[in-house]
mmCIF file of C-alpha atoms in Angstrom:
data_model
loop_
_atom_site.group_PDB
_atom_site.id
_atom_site.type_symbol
_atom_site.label_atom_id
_atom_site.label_comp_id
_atom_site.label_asym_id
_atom_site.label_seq_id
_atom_site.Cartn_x
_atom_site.Cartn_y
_atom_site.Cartn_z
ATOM 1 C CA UNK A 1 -12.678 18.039 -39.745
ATOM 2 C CA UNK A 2 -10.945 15.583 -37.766
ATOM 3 C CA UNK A 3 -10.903 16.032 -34.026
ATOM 4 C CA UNK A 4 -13.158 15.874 -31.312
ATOM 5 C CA UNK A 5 -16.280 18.018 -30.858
ATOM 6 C CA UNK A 6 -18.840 18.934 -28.066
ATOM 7 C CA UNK A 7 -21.692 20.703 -28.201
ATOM 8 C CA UNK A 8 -23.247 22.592 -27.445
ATOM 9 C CA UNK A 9 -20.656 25.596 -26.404
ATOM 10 C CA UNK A 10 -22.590 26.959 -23.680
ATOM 11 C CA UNK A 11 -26.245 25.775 -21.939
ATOM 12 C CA UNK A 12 -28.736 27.592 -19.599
ATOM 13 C CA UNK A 13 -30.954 25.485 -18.160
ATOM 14 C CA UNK A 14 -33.433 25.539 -15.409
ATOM 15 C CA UNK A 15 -33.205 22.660 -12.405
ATOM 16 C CA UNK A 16 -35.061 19.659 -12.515
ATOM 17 C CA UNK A 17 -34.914 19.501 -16.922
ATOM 18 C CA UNK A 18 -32.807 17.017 -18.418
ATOM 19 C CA UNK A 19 -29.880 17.945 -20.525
ATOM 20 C CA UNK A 20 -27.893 16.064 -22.652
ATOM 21 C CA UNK A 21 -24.622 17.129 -24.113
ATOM 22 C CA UNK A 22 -22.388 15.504 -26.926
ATOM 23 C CA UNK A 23 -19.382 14.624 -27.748
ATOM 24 C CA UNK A 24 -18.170 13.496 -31.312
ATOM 25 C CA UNK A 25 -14.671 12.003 -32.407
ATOM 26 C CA UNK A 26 -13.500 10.523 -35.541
ATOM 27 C CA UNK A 27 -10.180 9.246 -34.696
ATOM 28 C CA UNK A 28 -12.413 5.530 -33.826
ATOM 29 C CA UNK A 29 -10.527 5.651 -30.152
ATOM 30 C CA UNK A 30 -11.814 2.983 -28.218
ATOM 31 C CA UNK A 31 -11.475 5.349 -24.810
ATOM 32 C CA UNK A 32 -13.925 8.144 -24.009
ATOM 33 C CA UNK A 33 -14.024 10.249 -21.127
ATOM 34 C CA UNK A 34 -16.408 13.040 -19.457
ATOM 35 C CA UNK A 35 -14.971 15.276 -17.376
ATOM 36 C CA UNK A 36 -16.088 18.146 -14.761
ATOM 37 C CA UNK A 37 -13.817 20.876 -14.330
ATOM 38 C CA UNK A 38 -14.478 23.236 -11.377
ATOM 39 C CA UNK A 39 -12.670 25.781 -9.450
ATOM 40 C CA UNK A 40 -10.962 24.168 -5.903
ATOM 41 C CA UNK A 41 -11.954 20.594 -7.649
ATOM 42 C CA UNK A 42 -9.664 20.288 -10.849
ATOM 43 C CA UNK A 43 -11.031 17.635 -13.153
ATOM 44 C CA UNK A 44 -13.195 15.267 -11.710
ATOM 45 C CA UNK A 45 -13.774 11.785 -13.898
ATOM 46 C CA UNK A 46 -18.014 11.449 -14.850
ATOM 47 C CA UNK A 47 -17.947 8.238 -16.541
ATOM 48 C CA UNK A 48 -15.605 6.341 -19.109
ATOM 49 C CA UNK A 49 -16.160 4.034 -21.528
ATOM 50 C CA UNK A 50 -13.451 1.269 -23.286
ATOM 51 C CA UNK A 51 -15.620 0.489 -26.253
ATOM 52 C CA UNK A 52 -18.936 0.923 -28.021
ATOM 53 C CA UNK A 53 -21.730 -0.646 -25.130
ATOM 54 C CA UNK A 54 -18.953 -0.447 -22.270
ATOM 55 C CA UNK A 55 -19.284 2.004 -19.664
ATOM 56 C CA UNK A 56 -18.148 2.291 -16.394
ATOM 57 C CA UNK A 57 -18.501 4.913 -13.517
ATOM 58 C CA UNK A 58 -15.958 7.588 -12.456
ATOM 59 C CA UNK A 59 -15.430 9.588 -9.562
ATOM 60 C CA UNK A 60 -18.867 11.867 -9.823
ATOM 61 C CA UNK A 61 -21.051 9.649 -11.311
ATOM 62 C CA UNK A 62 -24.627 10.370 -9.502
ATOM 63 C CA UNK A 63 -27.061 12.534 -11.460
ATOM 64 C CA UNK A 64 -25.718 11.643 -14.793
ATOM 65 C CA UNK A 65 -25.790 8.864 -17.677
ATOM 66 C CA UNK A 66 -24.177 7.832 -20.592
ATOM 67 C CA UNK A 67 -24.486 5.760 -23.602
ATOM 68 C CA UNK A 68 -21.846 4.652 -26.369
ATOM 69 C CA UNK A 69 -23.880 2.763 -29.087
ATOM 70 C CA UNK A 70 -21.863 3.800 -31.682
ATOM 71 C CA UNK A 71 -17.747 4.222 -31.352
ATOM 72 C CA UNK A 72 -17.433 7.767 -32.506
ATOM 73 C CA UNK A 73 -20.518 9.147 -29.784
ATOM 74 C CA UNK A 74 -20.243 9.563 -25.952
ATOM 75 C CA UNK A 75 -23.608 11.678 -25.055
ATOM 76 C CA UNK A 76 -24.048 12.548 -21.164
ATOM 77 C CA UNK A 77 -27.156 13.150 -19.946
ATOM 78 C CA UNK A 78 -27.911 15.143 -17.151
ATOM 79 C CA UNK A 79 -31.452 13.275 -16.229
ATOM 80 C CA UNK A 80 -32.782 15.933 -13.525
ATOM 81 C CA UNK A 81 -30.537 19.292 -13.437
ATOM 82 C CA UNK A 82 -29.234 20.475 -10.576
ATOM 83 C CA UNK A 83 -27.502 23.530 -9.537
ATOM 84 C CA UNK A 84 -24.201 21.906 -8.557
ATOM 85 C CA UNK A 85 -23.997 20.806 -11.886
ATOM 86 C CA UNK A 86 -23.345 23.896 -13.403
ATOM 87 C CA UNK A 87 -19.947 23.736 -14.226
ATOM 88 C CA UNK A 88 -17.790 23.303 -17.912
ATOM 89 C CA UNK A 89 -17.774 19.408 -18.591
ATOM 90 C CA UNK A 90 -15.029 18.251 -21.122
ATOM 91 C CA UNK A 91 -14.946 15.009 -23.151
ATOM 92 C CA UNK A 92 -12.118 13.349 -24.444
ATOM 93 C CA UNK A 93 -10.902 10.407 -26.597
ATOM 94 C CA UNK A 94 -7.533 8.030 -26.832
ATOM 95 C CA UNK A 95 -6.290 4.713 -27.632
ATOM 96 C CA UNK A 96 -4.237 2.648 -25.155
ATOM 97 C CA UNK A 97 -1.638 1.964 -27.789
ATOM 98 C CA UNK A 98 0.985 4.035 -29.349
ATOM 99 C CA UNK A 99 0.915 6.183 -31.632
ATOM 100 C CA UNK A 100 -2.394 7.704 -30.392
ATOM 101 C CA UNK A 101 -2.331 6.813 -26.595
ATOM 102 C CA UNK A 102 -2.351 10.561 -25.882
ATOM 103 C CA UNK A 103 -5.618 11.845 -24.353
ATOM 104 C CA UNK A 104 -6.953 14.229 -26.484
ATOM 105 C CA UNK A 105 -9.843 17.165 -25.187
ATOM 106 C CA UNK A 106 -13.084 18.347 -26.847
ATOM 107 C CA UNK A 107 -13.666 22.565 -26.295
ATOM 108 C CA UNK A 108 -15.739 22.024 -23.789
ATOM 109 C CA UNK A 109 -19.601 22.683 -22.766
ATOM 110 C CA UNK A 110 -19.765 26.075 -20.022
ATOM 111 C CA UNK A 111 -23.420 24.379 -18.496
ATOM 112 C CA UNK A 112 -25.448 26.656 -16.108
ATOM 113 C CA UNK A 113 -28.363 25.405 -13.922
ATOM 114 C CA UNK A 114 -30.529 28.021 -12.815
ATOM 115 C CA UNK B 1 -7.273 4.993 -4.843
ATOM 116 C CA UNK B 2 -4.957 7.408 -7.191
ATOM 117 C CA UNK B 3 -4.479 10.597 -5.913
ATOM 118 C CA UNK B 4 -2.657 13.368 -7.894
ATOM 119 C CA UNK B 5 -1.105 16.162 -5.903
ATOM 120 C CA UNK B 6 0.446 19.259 -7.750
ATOM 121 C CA UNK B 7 2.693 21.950 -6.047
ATOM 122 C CA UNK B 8 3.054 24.952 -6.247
ATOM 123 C CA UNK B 9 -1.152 25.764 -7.066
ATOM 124 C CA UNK B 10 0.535 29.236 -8.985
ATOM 125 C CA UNK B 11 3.649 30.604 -9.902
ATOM 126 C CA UNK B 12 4.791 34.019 -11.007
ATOM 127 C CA UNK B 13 8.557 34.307 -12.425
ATOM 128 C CA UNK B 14 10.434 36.963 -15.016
ATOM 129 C CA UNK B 15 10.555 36.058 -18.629
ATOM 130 C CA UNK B 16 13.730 34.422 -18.984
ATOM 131 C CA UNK B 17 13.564 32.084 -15.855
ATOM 132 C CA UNK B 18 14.033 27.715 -15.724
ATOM 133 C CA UNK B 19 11.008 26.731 -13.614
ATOM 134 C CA UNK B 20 9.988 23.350 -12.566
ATOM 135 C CA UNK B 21 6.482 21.807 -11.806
ATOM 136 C CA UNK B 22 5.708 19.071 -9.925
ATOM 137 C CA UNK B 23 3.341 16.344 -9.549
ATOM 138 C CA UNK B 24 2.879 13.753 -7.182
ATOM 139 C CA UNK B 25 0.800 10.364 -7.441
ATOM 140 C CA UNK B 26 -0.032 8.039 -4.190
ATOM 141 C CA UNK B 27 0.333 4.591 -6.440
ATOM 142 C CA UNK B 28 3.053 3.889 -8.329
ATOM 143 C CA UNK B 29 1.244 1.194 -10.472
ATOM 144 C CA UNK B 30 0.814 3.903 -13.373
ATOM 145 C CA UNK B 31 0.300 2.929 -17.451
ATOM 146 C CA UNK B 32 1.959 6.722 -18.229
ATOM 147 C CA UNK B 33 1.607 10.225 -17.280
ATOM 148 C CA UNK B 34 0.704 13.062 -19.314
ATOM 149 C CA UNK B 35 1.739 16.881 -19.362
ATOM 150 C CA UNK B 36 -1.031 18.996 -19.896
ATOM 151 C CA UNK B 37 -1.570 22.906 -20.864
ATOM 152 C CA UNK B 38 -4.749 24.787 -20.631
ATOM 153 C CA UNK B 39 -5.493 28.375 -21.603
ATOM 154 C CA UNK B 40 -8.289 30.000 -19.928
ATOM 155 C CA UNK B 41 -11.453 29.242 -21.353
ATOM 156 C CA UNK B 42 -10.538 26.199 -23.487
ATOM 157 C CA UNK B 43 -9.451 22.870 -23.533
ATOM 158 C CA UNK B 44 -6.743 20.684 -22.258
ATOM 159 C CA UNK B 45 -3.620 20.192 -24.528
ATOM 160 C CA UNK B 46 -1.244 17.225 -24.350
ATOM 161 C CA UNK B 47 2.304 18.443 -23.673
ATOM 162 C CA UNK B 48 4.236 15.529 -23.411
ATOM 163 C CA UNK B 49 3.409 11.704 -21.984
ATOM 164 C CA UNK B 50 5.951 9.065 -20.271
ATOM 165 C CA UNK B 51 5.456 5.514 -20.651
ATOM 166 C CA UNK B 52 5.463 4.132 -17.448
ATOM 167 C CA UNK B 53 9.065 2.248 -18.051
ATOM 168 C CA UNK B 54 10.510 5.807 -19.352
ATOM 169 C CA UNK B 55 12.662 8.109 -17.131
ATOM 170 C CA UNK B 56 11.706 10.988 -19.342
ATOM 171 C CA UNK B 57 10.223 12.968 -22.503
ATOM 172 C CA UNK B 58 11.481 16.038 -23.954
ATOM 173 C CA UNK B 59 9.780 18.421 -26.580
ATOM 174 C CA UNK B 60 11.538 21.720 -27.362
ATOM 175 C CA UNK B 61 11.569 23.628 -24.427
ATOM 176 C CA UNK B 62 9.924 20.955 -22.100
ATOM 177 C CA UNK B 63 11.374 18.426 -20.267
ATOM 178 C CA UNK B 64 9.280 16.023 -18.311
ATOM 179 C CA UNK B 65 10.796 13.044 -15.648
ATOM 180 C CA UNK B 66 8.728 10.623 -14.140
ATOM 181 C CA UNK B 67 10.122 8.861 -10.954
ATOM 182 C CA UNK B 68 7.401 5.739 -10.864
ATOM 183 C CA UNK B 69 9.427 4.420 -7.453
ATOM 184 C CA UNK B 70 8.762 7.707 -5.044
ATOM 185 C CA UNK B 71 5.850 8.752 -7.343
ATOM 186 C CA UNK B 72 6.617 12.035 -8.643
ATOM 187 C CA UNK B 73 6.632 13.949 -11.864
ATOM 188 C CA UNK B 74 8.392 17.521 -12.844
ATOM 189 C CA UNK B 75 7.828 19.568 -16.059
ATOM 190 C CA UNK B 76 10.814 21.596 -16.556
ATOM 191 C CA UNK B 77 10.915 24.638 -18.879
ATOM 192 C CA UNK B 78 13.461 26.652 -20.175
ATOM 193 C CA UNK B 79 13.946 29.464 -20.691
ATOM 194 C CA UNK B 80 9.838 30.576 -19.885
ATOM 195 C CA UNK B 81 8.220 33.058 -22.417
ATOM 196 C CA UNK B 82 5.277 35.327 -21.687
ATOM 197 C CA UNK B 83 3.293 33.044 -24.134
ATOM 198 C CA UNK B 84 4.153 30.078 -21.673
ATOM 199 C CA UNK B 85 1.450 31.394 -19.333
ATOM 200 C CA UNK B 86 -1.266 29.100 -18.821
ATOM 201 C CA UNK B 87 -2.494 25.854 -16.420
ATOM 202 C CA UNK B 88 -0.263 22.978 -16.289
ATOM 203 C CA UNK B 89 -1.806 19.896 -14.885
ATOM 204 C CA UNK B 90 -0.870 16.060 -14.431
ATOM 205 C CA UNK B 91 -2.795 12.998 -15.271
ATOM 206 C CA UNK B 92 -1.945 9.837 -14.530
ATOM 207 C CA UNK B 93 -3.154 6.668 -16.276
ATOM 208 C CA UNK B 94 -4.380 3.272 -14.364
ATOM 209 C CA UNK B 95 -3.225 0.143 -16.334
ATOM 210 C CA UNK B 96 -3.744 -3.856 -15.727
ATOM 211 C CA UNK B 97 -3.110 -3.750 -12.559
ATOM 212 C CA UNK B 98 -5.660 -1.452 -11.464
ATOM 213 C CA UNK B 99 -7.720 -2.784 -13.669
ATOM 214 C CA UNK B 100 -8.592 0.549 -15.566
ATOM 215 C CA UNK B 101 -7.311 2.624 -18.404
ATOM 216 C CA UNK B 102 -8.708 5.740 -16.772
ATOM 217 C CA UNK B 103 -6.821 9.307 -16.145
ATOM 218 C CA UNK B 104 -6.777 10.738 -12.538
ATOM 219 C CA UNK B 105 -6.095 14.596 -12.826
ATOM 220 C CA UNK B 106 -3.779 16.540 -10.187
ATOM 221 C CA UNK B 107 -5.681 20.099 -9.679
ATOM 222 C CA UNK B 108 -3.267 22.230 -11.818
ATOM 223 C CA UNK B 109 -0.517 24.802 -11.925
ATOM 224 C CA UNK B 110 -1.408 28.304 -12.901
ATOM 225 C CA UNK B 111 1.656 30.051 -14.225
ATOM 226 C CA UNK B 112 2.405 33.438 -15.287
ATOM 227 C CA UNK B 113 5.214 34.563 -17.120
ATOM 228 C CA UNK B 114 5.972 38.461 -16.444
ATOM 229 C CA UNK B 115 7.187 40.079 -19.488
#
């Protein structure tokens, strides 16, 4: 199906393991994004990347990394888990030219440290 | 640094009512802005978007304006519907100037439509 897809759906994990969630589009946007979404917070900006091998930080960046080797994967990896991470990360894909300049928005990972 | 402010944080109005939402962005050197809807537990759908050089977008019921100058967006909807409760949130896009193509999120609207 086309679209963009994360998974997993939901994660328990324990602090201090690494965790690595992924995110899957088959439009070929050039854009990714990864996203935090917590209450009081709104969505916060991980890391972005314009094209396969370019990546650049966000707003929350510490704790996390990313790789793009191919166009239509954007993994994040979580390298040491920490309880502030736990939280519902989103991913999400778009061009910078019309027609498909919208942002579009993966379902989501619900990620719990413990 | 872009900073996106969105007011009220809820709203509760009869089925029936016009309401507008705002949003509010510190630099005015935006690519567009998106309209965004959210039901709980899922993700963000795109509502409507405004180029940058547009006054404003309209799609059925919606009607969004984007005021680059004083930095300030409203979603208008008419006539609301029970089904029109959800999150409404505001992202603005960077562009050459800044240097970025990335989104900066305002924190959201909750609205509830009462039946």
């Amino acid at each position: 199906d086309a679209g963009i897809t994360q998974s997993p759906r939901y994660k328990i994990t324990e602090t201090g393991r690494q965790v690595t969630l992924m995110c899957h589009q088959t439009w070929s946007h050039s854009y990714m994004f990864w996203y935090r979404q917590d209450l009081g917070h709104g969505l916060r900006l991980i890391y972005y990347s314009a094209a396969a091998d370019i990546t650049d930080k966000g707003e929350v960046p510490d704790g996390y990394v990313v790789s793009r080797s191919k166009t239509e994967n954007f993994p994040l990896t979580l390298e040491s888990a920490t309880r502030s991470q736990t939280s519902v990360y989103f991913c999400a894909s778009s061009e910078i030219r019309a027609p498909n300049e919208k942002l579009f928005f993966g379902s989501g990972t619900q990620l719990s440290v413990l | 640094k872009q900073e996106v402010t969105q007011i009220p944080a809820a709203l509760s109005v009869p089925e029936g009512e016009n309401l507008v939402l705002n949003c509010s962005f510190t630099d005015s050197a935006i690519y567009n802005l998106q309209w965004f809807r959210q039901d709980p537990g899922k993700g963000l759908t795109s509502l409507l978007l405004i180029q940058s050089s547009q006054r404003e977008q309209t799609s059925g019921r919606l009607n969004a304006s984007l005021d680059k100058s004083s930095g300030r967006s409203t979603l208008y909807i008419a006539a609301s519907q029970p089904g029109d409760s959800a999150t409404y949130l505001c992202a603005v896009r960077g562009g050459p100037t800044s240097g970025t193509y990335k989104y900066i999120f305002g924190t959201g609207t909750r609205l509830k439509v009462l039946a």
